[in-house]
Structure formats: C-alpha cells, structure tokens
Short mmCIF file of C-alpha atoms and ligand atoms in Angstrom, two decimals:
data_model
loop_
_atom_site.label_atom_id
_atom_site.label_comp_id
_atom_site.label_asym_id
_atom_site.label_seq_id
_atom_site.Cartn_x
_atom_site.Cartn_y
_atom_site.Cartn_z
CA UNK H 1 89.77 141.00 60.26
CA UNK H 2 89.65 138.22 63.59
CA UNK H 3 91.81 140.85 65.46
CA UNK H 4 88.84 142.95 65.89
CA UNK H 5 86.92 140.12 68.22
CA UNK H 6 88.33 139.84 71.55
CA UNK H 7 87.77 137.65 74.52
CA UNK H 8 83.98 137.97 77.04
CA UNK H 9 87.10 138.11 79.47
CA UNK H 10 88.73 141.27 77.65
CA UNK H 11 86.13 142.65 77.00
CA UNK H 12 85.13 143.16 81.10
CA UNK H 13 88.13 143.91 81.88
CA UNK H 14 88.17 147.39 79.85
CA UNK H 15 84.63 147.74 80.60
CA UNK H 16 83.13 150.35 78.16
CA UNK H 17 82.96 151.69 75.04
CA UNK H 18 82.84 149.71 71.76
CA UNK H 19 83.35 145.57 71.79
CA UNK H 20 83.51 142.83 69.23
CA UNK H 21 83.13 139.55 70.66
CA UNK H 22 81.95 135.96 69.72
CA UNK H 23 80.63 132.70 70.99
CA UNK H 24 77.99 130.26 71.76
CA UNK H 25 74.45 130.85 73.04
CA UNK H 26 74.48 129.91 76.95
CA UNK H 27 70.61 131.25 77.88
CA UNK H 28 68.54 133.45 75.94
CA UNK H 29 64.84 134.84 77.07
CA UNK H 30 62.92 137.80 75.66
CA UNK H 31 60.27 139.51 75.19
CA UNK H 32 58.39 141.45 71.76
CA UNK H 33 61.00 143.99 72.58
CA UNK H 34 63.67 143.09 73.63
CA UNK H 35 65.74 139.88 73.41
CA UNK H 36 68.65 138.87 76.09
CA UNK H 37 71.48 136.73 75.11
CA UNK H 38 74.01 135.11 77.49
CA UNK H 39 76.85 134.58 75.55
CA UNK H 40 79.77 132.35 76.31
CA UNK H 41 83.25 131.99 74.74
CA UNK H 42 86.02 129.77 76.79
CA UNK H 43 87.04 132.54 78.65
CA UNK H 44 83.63 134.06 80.64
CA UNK H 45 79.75 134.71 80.13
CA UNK H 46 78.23 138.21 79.56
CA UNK H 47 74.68 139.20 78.75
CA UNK H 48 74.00 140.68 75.61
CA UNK H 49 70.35 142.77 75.14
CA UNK H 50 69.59 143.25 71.54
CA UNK H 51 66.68 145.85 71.08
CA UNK H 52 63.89 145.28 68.25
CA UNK H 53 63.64 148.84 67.42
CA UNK H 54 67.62 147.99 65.86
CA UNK H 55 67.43 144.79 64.22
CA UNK H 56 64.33 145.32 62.59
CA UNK H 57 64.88 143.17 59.53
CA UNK H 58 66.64 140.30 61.47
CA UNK H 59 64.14 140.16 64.07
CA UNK H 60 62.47 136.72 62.79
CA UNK H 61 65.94 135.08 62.81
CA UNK H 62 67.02 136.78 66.37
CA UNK H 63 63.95 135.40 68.09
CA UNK H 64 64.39 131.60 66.95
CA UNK H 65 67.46 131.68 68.18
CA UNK H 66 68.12 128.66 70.24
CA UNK H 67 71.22 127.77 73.08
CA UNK H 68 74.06 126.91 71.58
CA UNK H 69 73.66 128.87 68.19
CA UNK H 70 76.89 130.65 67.56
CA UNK H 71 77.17 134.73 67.07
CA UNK H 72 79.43 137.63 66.91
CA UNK H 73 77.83 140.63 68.37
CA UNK H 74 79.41 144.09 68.50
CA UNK H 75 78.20 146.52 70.60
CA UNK H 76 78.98 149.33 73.82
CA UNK H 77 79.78 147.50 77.51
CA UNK H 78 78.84 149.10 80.37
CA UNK H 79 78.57 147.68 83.93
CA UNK H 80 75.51 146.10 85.14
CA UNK H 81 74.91 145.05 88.17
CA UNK H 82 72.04 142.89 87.68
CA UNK H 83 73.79 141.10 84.45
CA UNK H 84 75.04 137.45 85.51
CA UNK H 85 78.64 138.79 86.02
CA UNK H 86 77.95 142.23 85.95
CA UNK H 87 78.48 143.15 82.78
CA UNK H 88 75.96 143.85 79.68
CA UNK H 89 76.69 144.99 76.05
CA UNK H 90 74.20 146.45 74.16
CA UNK H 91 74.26 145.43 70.48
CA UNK H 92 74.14 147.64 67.29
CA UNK H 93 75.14 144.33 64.82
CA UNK H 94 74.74 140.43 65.11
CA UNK H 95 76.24 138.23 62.82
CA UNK H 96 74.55 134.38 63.23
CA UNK H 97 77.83 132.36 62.45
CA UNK H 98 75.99 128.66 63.36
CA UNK H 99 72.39 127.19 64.39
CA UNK H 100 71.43 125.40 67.12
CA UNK H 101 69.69 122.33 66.97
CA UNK H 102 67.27 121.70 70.62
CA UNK H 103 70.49 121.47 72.75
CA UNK H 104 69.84 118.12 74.28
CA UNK H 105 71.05 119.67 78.31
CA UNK H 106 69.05 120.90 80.85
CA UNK H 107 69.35 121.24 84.61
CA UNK H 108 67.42 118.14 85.13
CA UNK H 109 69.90 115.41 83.34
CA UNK H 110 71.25 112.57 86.09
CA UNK H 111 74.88 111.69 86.10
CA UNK H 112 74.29 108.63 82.79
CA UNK H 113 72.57 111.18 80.75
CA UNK H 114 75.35 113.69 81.15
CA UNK H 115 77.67 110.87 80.20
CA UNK H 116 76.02 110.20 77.45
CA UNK H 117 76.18 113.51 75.96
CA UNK H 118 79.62 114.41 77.56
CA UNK H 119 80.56 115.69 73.76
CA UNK H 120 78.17 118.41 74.86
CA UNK H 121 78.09 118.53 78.66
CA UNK H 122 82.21 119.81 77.97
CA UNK H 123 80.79 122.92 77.24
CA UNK H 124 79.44 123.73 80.57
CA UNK H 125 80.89 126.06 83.21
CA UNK H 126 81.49 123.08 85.52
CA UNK H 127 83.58 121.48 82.98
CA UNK H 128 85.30 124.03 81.47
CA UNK H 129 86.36 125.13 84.37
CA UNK H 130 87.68 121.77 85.73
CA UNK H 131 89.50 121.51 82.53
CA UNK H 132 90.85 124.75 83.18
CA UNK H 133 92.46 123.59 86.48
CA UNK H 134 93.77 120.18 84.77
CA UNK H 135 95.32 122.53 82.11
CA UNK H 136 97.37 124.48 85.02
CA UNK H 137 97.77 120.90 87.03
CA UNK H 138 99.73 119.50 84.34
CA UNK H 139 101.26 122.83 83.50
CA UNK H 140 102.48 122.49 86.84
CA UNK H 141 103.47 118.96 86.94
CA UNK H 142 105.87 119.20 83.96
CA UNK H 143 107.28 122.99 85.51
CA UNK H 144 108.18 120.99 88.45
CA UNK H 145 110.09 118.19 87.27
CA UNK H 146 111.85 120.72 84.62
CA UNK H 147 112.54 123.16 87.67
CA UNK H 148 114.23 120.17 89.48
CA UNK H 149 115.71 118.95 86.02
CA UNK H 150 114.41 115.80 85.48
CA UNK H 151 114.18 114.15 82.19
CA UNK H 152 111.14 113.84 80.60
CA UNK H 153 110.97 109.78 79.14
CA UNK H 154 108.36 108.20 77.84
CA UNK H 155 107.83 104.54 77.95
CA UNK H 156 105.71 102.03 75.72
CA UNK H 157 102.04 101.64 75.98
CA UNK H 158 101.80 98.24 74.44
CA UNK H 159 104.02 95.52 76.67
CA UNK H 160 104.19 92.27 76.22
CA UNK H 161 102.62 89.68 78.34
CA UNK H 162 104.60 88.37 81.34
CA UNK H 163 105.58 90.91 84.52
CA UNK H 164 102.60 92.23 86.43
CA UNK H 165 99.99 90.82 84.05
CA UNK H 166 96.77 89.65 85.57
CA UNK H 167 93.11 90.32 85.76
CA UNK H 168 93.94 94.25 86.16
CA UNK H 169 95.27 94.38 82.71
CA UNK H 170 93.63 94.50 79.41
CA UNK H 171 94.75 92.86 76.48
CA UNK H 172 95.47 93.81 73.17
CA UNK H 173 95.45 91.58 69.66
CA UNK H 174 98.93 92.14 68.43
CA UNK H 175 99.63 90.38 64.83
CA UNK H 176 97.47 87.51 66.03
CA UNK H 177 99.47 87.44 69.68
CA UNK H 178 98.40 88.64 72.80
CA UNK H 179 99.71 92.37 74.39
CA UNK H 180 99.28 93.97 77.08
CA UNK H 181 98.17 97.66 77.95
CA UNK H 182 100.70 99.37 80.61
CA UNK H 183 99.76 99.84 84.08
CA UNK H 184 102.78 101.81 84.70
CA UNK H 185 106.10 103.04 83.19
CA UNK H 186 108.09 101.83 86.20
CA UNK H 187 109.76 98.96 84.77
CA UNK H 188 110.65 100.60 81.82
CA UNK H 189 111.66 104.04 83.82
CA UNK H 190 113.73 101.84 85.78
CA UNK H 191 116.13 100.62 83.00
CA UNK H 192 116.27 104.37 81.54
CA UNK H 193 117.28 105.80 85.37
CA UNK H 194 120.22 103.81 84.69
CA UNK H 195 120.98 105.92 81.90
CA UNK H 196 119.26 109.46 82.77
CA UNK H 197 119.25 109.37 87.01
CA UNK H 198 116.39 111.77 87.54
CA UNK H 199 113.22 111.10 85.11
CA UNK H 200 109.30 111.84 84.91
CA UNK H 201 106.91 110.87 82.45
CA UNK H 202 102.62 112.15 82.37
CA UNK H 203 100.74 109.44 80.01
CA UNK H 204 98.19 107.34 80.45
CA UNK H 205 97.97 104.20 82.67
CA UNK H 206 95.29 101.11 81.98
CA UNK H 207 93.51 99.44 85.04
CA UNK H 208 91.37 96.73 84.32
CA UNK H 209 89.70 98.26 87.30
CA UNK H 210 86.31 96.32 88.25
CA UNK H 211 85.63 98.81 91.61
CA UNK H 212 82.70 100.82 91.29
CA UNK H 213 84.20 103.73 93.40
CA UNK H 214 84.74 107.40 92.76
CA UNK H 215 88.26 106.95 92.33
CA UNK H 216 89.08 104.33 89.74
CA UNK H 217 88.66 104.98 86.04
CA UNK H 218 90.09 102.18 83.52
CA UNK H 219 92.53 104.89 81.95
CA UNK H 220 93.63 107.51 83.78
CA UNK H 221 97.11 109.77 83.54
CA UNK H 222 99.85 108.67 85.55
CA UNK H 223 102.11 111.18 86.91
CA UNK H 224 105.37 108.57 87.37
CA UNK H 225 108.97 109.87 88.48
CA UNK H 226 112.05 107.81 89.30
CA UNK H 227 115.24 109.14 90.66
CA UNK H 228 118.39 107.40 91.11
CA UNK H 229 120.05 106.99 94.74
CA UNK H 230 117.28 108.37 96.39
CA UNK H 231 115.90 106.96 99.73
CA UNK H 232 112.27 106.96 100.80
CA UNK H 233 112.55 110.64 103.01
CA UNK H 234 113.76 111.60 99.66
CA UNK H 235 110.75 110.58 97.38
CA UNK H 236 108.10 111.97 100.07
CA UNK H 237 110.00 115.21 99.87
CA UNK H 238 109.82 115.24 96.29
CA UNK H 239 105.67 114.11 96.53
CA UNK H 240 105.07 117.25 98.99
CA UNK H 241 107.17 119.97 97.08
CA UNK H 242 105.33 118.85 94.08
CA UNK H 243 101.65 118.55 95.49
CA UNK H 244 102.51 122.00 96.77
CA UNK H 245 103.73 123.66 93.79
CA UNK H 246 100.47 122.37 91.67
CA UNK H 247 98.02 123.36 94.43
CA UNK H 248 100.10 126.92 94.58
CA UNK H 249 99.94 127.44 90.67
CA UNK H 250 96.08 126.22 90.76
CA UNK H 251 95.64 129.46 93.60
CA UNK H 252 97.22 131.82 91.72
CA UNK H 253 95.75 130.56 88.21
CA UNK H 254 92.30 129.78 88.97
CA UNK H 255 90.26 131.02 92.00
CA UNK H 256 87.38 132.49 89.51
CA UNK H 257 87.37 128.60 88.51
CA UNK H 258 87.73 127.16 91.97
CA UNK H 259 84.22 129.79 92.58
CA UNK H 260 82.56 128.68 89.73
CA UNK H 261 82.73 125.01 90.98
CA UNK H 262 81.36 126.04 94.37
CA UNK H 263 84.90 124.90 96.07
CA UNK H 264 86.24 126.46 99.33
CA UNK H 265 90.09 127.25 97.86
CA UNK H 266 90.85 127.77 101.55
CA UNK H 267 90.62 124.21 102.25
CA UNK H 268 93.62 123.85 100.18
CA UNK H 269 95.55 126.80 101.63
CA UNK H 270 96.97 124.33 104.92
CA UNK H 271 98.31 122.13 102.40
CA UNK H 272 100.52 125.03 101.42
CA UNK H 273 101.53 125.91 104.46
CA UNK H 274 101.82 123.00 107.11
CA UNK H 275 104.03 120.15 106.77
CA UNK H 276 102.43 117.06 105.63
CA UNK H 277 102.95 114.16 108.74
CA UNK H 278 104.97 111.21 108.15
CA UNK H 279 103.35 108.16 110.21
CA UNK H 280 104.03 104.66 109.48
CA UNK H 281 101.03 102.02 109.37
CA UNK H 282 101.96 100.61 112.72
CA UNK H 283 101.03 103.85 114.16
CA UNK H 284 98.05 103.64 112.10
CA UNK H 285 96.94 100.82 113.38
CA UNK H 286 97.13 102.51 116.56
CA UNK H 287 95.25 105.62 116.34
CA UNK H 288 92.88 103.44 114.53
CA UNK H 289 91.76 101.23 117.76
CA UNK H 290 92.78 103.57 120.26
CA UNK H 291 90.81 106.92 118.61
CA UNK H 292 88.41 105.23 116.23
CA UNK H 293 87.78 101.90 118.02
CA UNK H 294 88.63 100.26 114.93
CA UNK H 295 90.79 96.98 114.95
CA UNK H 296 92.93 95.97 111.62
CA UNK H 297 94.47 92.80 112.08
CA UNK H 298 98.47 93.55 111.11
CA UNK H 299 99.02 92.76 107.71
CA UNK H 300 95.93 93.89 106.21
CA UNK H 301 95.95 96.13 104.06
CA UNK H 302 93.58 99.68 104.72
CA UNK H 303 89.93 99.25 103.48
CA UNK H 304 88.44 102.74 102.40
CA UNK H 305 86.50 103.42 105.50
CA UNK H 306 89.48 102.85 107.71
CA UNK H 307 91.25 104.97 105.36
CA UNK H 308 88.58 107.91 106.26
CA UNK H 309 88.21 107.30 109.57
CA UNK H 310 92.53 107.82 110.15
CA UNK H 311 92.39 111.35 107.76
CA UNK H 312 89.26 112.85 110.18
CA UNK H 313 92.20 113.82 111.82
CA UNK H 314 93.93 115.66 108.98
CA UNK H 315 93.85 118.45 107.08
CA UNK H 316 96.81 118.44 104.88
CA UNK H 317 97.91 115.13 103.01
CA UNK H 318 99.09 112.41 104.69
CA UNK H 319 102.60 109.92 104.11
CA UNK H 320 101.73 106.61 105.63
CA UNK H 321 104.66 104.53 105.27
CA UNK H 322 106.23 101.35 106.18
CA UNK H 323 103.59 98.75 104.98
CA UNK H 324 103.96 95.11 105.25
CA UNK H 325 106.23 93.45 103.39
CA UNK H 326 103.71 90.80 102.34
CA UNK H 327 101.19 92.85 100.97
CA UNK H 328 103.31 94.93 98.87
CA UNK H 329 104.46 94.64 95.49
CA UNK H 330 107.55 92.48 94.95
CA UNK H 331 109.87 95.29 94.17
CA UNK H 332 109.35 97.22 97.51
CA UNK H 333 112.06 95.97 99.47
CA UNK H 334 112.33 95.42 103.10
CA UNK H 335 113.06 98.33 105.67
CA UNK H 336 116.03 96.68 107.28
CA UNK H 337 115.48 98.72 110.65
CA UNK H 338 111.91 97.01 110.51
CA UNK H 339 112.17 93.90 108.27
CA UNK H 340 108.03 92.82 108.80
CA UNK H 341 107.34 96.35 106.62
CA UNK H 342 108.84 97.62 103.55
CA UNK H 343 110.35 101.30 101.98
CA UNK H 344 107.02 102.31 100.65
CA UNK H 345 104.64 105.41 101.21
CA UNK H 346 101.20 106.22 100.00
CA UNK H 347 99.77 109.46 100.26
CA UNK H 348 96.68 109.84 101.42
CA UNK H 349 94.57 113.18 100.51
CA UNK H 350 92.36 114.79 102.96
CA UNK H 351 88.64 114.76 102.53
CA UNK H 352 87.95 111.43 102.19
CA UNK H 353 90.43 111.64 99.08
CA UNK H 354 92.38 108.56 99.63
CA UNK H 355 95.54 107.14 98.30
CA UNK H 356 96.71 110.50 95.58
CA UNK H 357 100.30 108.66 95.07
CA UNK H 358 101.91 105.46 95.82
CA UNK H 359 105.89 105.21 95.58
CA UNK H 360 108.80 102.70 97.31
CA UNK H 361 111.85 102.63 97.46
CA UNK H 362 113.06 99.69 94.88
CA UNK H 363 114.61 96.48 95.68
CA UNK H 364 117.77 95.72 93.67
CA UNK H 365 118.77 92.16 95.17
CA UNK H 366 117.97 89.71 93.27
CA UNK H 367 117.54 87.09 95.23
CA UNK H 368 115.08 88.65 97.49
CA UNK H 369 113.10 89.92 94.06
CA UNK H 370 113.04 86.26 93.41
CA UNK H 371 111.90 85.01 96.85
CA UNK H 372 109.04 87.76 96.66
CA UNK H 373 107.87 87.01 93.28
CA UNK H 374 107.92 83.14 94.50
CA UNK H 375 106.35 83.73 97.37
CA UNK H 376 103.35 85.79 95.10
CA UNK H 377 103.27 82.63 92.54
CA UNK H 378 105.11 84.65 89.84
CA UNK H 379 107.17 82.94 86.87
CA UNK H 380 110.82 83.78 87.26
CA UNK H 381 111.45 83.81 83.52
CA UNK H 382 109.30 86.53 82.93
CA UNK H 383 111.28 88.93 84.79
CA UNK H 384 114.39 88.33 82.95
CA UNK H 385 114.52 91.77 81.77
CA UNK H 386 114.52 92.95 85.02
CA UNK H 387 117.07 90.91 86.91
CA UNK H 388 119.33 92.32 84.14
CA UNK H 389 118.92 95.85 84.62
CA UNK H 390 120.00 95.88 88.19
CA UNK H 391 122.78 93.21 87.20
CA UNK H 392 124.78 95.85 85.85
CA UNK H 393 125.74 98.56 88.80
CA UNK H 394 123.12 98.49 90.65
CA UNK H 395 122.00 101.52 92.97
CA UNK H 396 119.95 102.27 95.66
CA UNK H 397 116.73 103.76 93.81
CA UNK H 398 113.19 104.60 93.84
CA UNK H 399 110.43 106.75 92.65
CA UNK H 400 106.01 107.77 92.87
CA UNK H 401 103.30 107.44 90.79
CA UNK H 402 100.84 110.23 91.03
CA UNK H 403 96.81 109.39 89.49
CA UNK H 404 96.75 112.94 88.41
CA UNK H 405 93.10 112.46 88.11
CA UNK H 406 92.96 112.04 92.25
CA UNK H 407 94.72 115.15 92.66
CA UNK H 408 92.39 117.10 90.38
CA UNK H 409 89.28 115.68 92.04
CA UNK H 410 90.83 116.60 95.30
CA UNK H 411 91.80 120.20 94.38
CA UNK H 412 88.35 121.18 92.45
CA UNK H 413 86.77 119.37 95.40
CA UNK H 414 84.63 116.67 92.84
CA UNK H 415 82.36 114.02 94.06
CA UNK H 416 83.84 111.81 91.53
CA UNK H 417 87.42 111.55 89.65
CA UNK H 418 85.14 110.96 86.16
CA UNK H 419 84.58 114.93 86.29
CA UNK H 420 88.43 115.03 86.76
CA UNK H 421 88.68 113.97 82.89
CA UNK H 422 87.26 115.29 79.35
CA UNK H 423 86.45 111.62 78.34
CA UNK H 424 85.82 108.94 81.38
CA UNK H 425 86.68 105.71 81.09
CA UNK H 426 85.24 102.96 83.48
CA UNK H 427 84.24 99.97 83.40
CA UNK H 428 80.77 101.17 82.51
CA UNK H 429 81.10 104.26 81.18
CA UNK H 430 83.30 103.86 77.94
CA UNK H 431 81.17 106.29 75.40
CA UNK H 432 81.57 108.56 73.98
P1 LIG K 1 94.30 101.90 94.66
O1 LIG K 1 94.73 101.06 95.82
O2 LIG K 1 93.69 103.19 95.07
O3 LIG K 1 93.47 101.15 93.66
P2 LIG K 1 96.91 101.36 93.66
O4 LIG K 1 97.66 101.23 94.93
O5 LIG K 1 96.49 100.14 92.93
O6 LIG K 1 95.63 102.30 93.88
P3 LIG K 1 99.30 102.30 92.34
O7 LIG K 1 99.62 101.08 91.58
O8 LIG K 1 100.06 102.60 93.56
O9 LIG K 1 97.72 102.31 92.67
O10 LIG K 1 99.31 103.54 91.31
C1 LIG K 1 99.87 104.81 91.61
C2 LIG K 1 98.80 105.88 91.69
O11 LIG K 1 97.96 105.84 90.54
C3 LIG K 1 97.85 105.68 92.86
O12 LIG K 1 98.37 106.26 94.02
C4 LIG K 1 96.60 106.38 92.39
O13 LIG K 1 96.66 107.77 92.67
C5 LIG K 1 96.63 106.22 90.89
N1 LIG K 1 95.69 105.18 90.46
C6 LIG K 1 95.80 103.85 90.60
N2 LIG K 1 94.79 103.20 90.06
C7 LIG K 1 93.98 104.15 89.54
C8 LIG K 1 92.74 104.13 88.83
N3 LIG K 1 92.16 102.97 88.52
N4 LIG K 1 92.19 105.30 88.43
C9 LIG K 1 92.79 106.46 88.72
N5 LIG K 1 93.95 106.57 89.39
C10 LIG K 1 94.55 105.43 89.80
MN1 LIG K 2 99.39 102.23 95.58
#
C-alpha cells in the first residue's frame, strides 16, 4: 500500500484534509504535551505536532526520538503560519520505520568536519538543494546538445602514457605498466568528429591539481563538445546559447532552491538577456592598465586577481579571446589575421567566477603541431596518433570544455566549487 504516502511537497500543495507522508527527522522539540516534529523527505520540510493525549501508549518511544530517525505519520494539514513553511499536520498515527543514532551535525561544524561526514551533511537543505540544481544543470546540458543534435560519445578514462602527460596527471598501475587518468576527451573526440561531425560527451576529468583555490577539485565533470568545420565565432555561440539554456532551465526549475541557498536568482537574469562581450586579451591588457592601473607584461598569462579586477566591469560572462600563441596549448593554432595570438576563448564568469570554459579552434597542420610541441619540449613520437587523424581529410575544426562544477558554483552562487559536487575530490579532501 506505498501509493497511500505522498510527497511533504504534495502534500502542501492540496493543503487540507487527510495526508500520509514519510521521512527523516530534521528538528524535533517538545514539551510533556505535546511533541513537534520537522519532518523532511527530498522534496520539502513540514512540521508535524503529535499530541500526548493520542499516542498514549507510544509516548515513551515518541519522546526519545532523535534527528534523523525515520517515520510515516498520517494525519489532517492545515495552514500554519507560524510552521517553518507554513504548513502543520496534526497526527492521529506514527509508524517509527528507523532509529537515530546522536546525528553527528550541528550548526557549529567548520568546513573539515562537514567533509568528514559529507555521507551525512548530503542530507541537508543546502545540499540537497545544490544537488537539485546539478540534477537540472546536466538535464540541461545533455537537452542542449540533443536539441542541436549532437552525438553523445564517450571516450576512455584510462590513456596511455605519452600526449599531455605531466605532473597534472595521475597515474594508474595497469598489468604492472604505467596509465594515465584523462584530463580530457579532446584527443579522442577529435578522431570520432571525423566520423560523427557534431559530438558532446559529460564524464569526469582528472587534474592532478596542487592549487588550493575554490575552483580546482582533482576530479571534476567535464562538459566537452567538438564540432566539425566550425570557426571560433562559432564555438562562443555555441558556449552562450548553452550557458543560457542551463541558467534558463535552472529559473524555471528551481527558484525555491536558488531561496533556500540564500542566492539572488536575479543576478543571473542579465545573463539571459544581454549579450555576452567578445574582447580579445590585447584589449584586456588595456582596460587592465588604463582602468585598473594594472600592468601585464604581453604574453603572460591572467593571474586570478587580474582576472577579477577585468570582470568588476561585467555582469554577464565574458569571451576573452585571442591569447598568445606561446602560452597556449600546442593544438590552438595561430589567428592568421594576428599571428602573435591564437583561435582560442575562455569564458570568464562574473562574480569573481573565473575561467567556466576554455575552447580553440584546432590546428590541423602538421608541421606547425610539430614546431609547437618542439618548441614546449614534447616527444614527437608520442603524438603519432594524432598526426594521423588529421592526415586523412583534414578540416577546419574545434570545440569547449565546460568544468560543469564552475558553472554550478556560479549559478547557486557557492563560496567554493567542493559544494558544487556530492563527493569532493582535492588534493586534501579525498574521504569519504
Ligand atoms: P584553470 O586555468 O582554471 O586551471 P584550465 O585552463 O587548466 O583551467 P582547461 O584545460 O581549459 O582548464 O579545461 C576546460 C575547463 O575545465 C575549464 O575552463 C574549467 O572550467 C574546467 N576545469 C579545469 N580544471 C579544473 C579543475 N581542476 N576543477 C574543476 N574544473 C576544472
Ligand atoms: Mn583553459
């Protein structure tokens, strides 16, 4: 008989009469008389007052109840203004389903202790609610790419050693030899745009990350695309239209969420409607010493605070293109209307969100690949495998990856991207 219970959401929405509902203890107090009972379920919290005069015999049990214990109560709703969200039942039956040990949370845990318990700490209104919003943010993701049908391809996880390894990647004992953990699908994607033209792919990247910041976990989900014969206006137009579908679904999905986090939605709602700018990072550099008295030597790449200090400005992401060549990865090629820079963008969120998603354009000469992988110290050999796929018809090409993570810390507004995840991995924080 489950299809008697019904959501703490349902159950406000009718709003009286008879209810069945279940869930978890979130606060309890009381009295000799009377006992109150917050109880949550994934959808809402609604008080609960169970009178002594009724439950008589179960009394004893009732009153050692502690957070956390599970129930099903069934009882009349009414609306109550003073009730937590305005809603009470009033019991006539409680069924104790689970105990509760001591729940090991109170208000008064720092950032490591709610780490440490994170099994626990999911449970709270801050986190289901962020969870929530990822829920609709990948919803959203994949609705967008299917909407603009692209592929859906999935690359390995375990690569072997050779392109792009280094200190950022971690390594893995395969059969006695040494693998790597991907950083990205983009090689791979590459070789399957050949075949597919317009692909996207949501898994999980692996940073050997050693920053400290509130932006960098060690495995995160990377939101990749890669699109065949597209040019860079092309890639940024695909970056807004999708940044703006997500943030649209997240509006219509989950202001109560977006409340219950304490974030002002209508910080998002320009990002909706404005156009984000284009600039490149000569003009940057510009604003930078003429507005901010800041100097960056050309070349350099943007430090965080220089990073802040250019998005004061903004209130809608940001596409900051043209880097220099130099500084780049060796399969951004060259712009050849400015040769110093190459086809590359990062977006850059606004408050003090930083880079959300990287993408280029990608270079399909070979003999520039090899001059920039020389000029980085690379071994030719290693990139065999990707000399050939752009041996065989090569096109003009390119394509974004997206640290879904940022955007989610962006939209819920978090002080750090390890609320943006169930499970945080960093370089210090790897349990549970
Ligand atoms: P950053 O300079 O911020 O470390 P990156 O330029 O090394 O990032 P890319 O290689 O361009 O990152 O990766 C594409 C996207 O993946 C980035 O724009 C960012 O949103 C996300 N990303 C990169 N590294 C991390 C990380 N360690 N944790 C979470 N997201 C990340
Ligand atoms: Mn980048």
């Amino acid at each position: 008989m489950t299809e008697k219970f019904i959501s703490i959401a349902e159950a406000m929405k009718r709003g009286h009469g008879k209810v069945a509902i279940r869930g978890w203890i979130y606060r309890e107090r009381g009295s000799n008389e009377l006992k109150f009972l917050v109880i949550r379920d994934s959808s809402d919290i609604i008080q609960c007052v169970l009178k002594k005069e009724k439950f008589a015999k179960q009394w004893a049990e009732i009153d050692k109840l502690q957070v956390e214990a599970s129930v099903e109560i069934e009882g009349a709703i009414k609306e109550d203004k003073r009730a937590p969200t305005g809603f009470e039942v009033e019991a006539d039956k409680i069924t104790i389903v689970g105990l509760s040990d001591k729940f090991p949370i109170n208000k008064d845990l720092n950032e490591e202790l709610l780490g440490d318990r994170r099994h626990l700490w999911l449970r709270s209104r801050k986190m289901n609610a962020i969870l929530k919003i990822r829920s609709t943010v990948t919803g959203a993701l994949h609705e967008y790419f299917r909407s603009k049908d692209f592929y859906e391809f999935q690359s390995p996880i375990l690569i072997p050693g050779g392109a792009e390894e280094g200190p950022t990647m971690f390594s893995v004992d395969y059969f006695g030899k040494k693998m790597y953990l991907a950083q990205t699908w983009q090689l791979y994607a590459e070789a399957a745009m050949y075949s597919l033209e317009k692909i996207y792919c949501i898994a999980p990247s692996f940073r050997a990350e050693k920053s400290k910041t509130t932006r960098h976990l060690t495995e995160y989900w990377h939101t990749e695309m890669e699109v065949a014969w597209a040019n860079l206006d092309e890639l940024m137009a695909y970056a807004e239209e999708m940044t703006k579908h997500v943030i649209k679904r997240v509006l219509e999905k989950n202001k109560k969420e977006l409340e219950i986090l304490g974030r002002d939605w209508k910080k998002l709602e320009p990002s909706l409607k404005k156009k984000f700018p284009h600039i490149t990072y000569d003009q940057v550099l510009k604003i930078l010493k003429e507005k901010k008295k800041t100097n960056v030597p050309w070349g350099k790449d943007l430090r965080t605070i220089e990073e802040e200090k250019f998005m004061e400005d903004h209130d809608t992401p940001v596409f900051v293109t043209n880097y220099p060549k130099e500084i780049m990865a060796f399969y951004k090629p060259r712009d050849p209307k400015n040769p110093k820079t190459a086809l590359c963008f990062d977006m850059l969120g606004p408050e003090n969100n930083h880079e959300i998603i990287g993408g280029s354009v990608r270079d399909t000469n070979i003999d520039e690949l090899k001059k920039s992988l020389k000029a980085k110290g690379e071994k030719l050999e290693d990139y065999k495998y990707y000399f050939d796929i752009h041996s065989y018809g090569a096109i003009p090409h390119g394509g974004y990856g997206l640290g879904t993570e940022r955007l989610i810390k962006w939209i819920c507004g978090l002080e750090t991207i390890k609320d943006a995840i169930g499970f945080p991995r960093t370089m210090t924080r790897y349990n549970p």
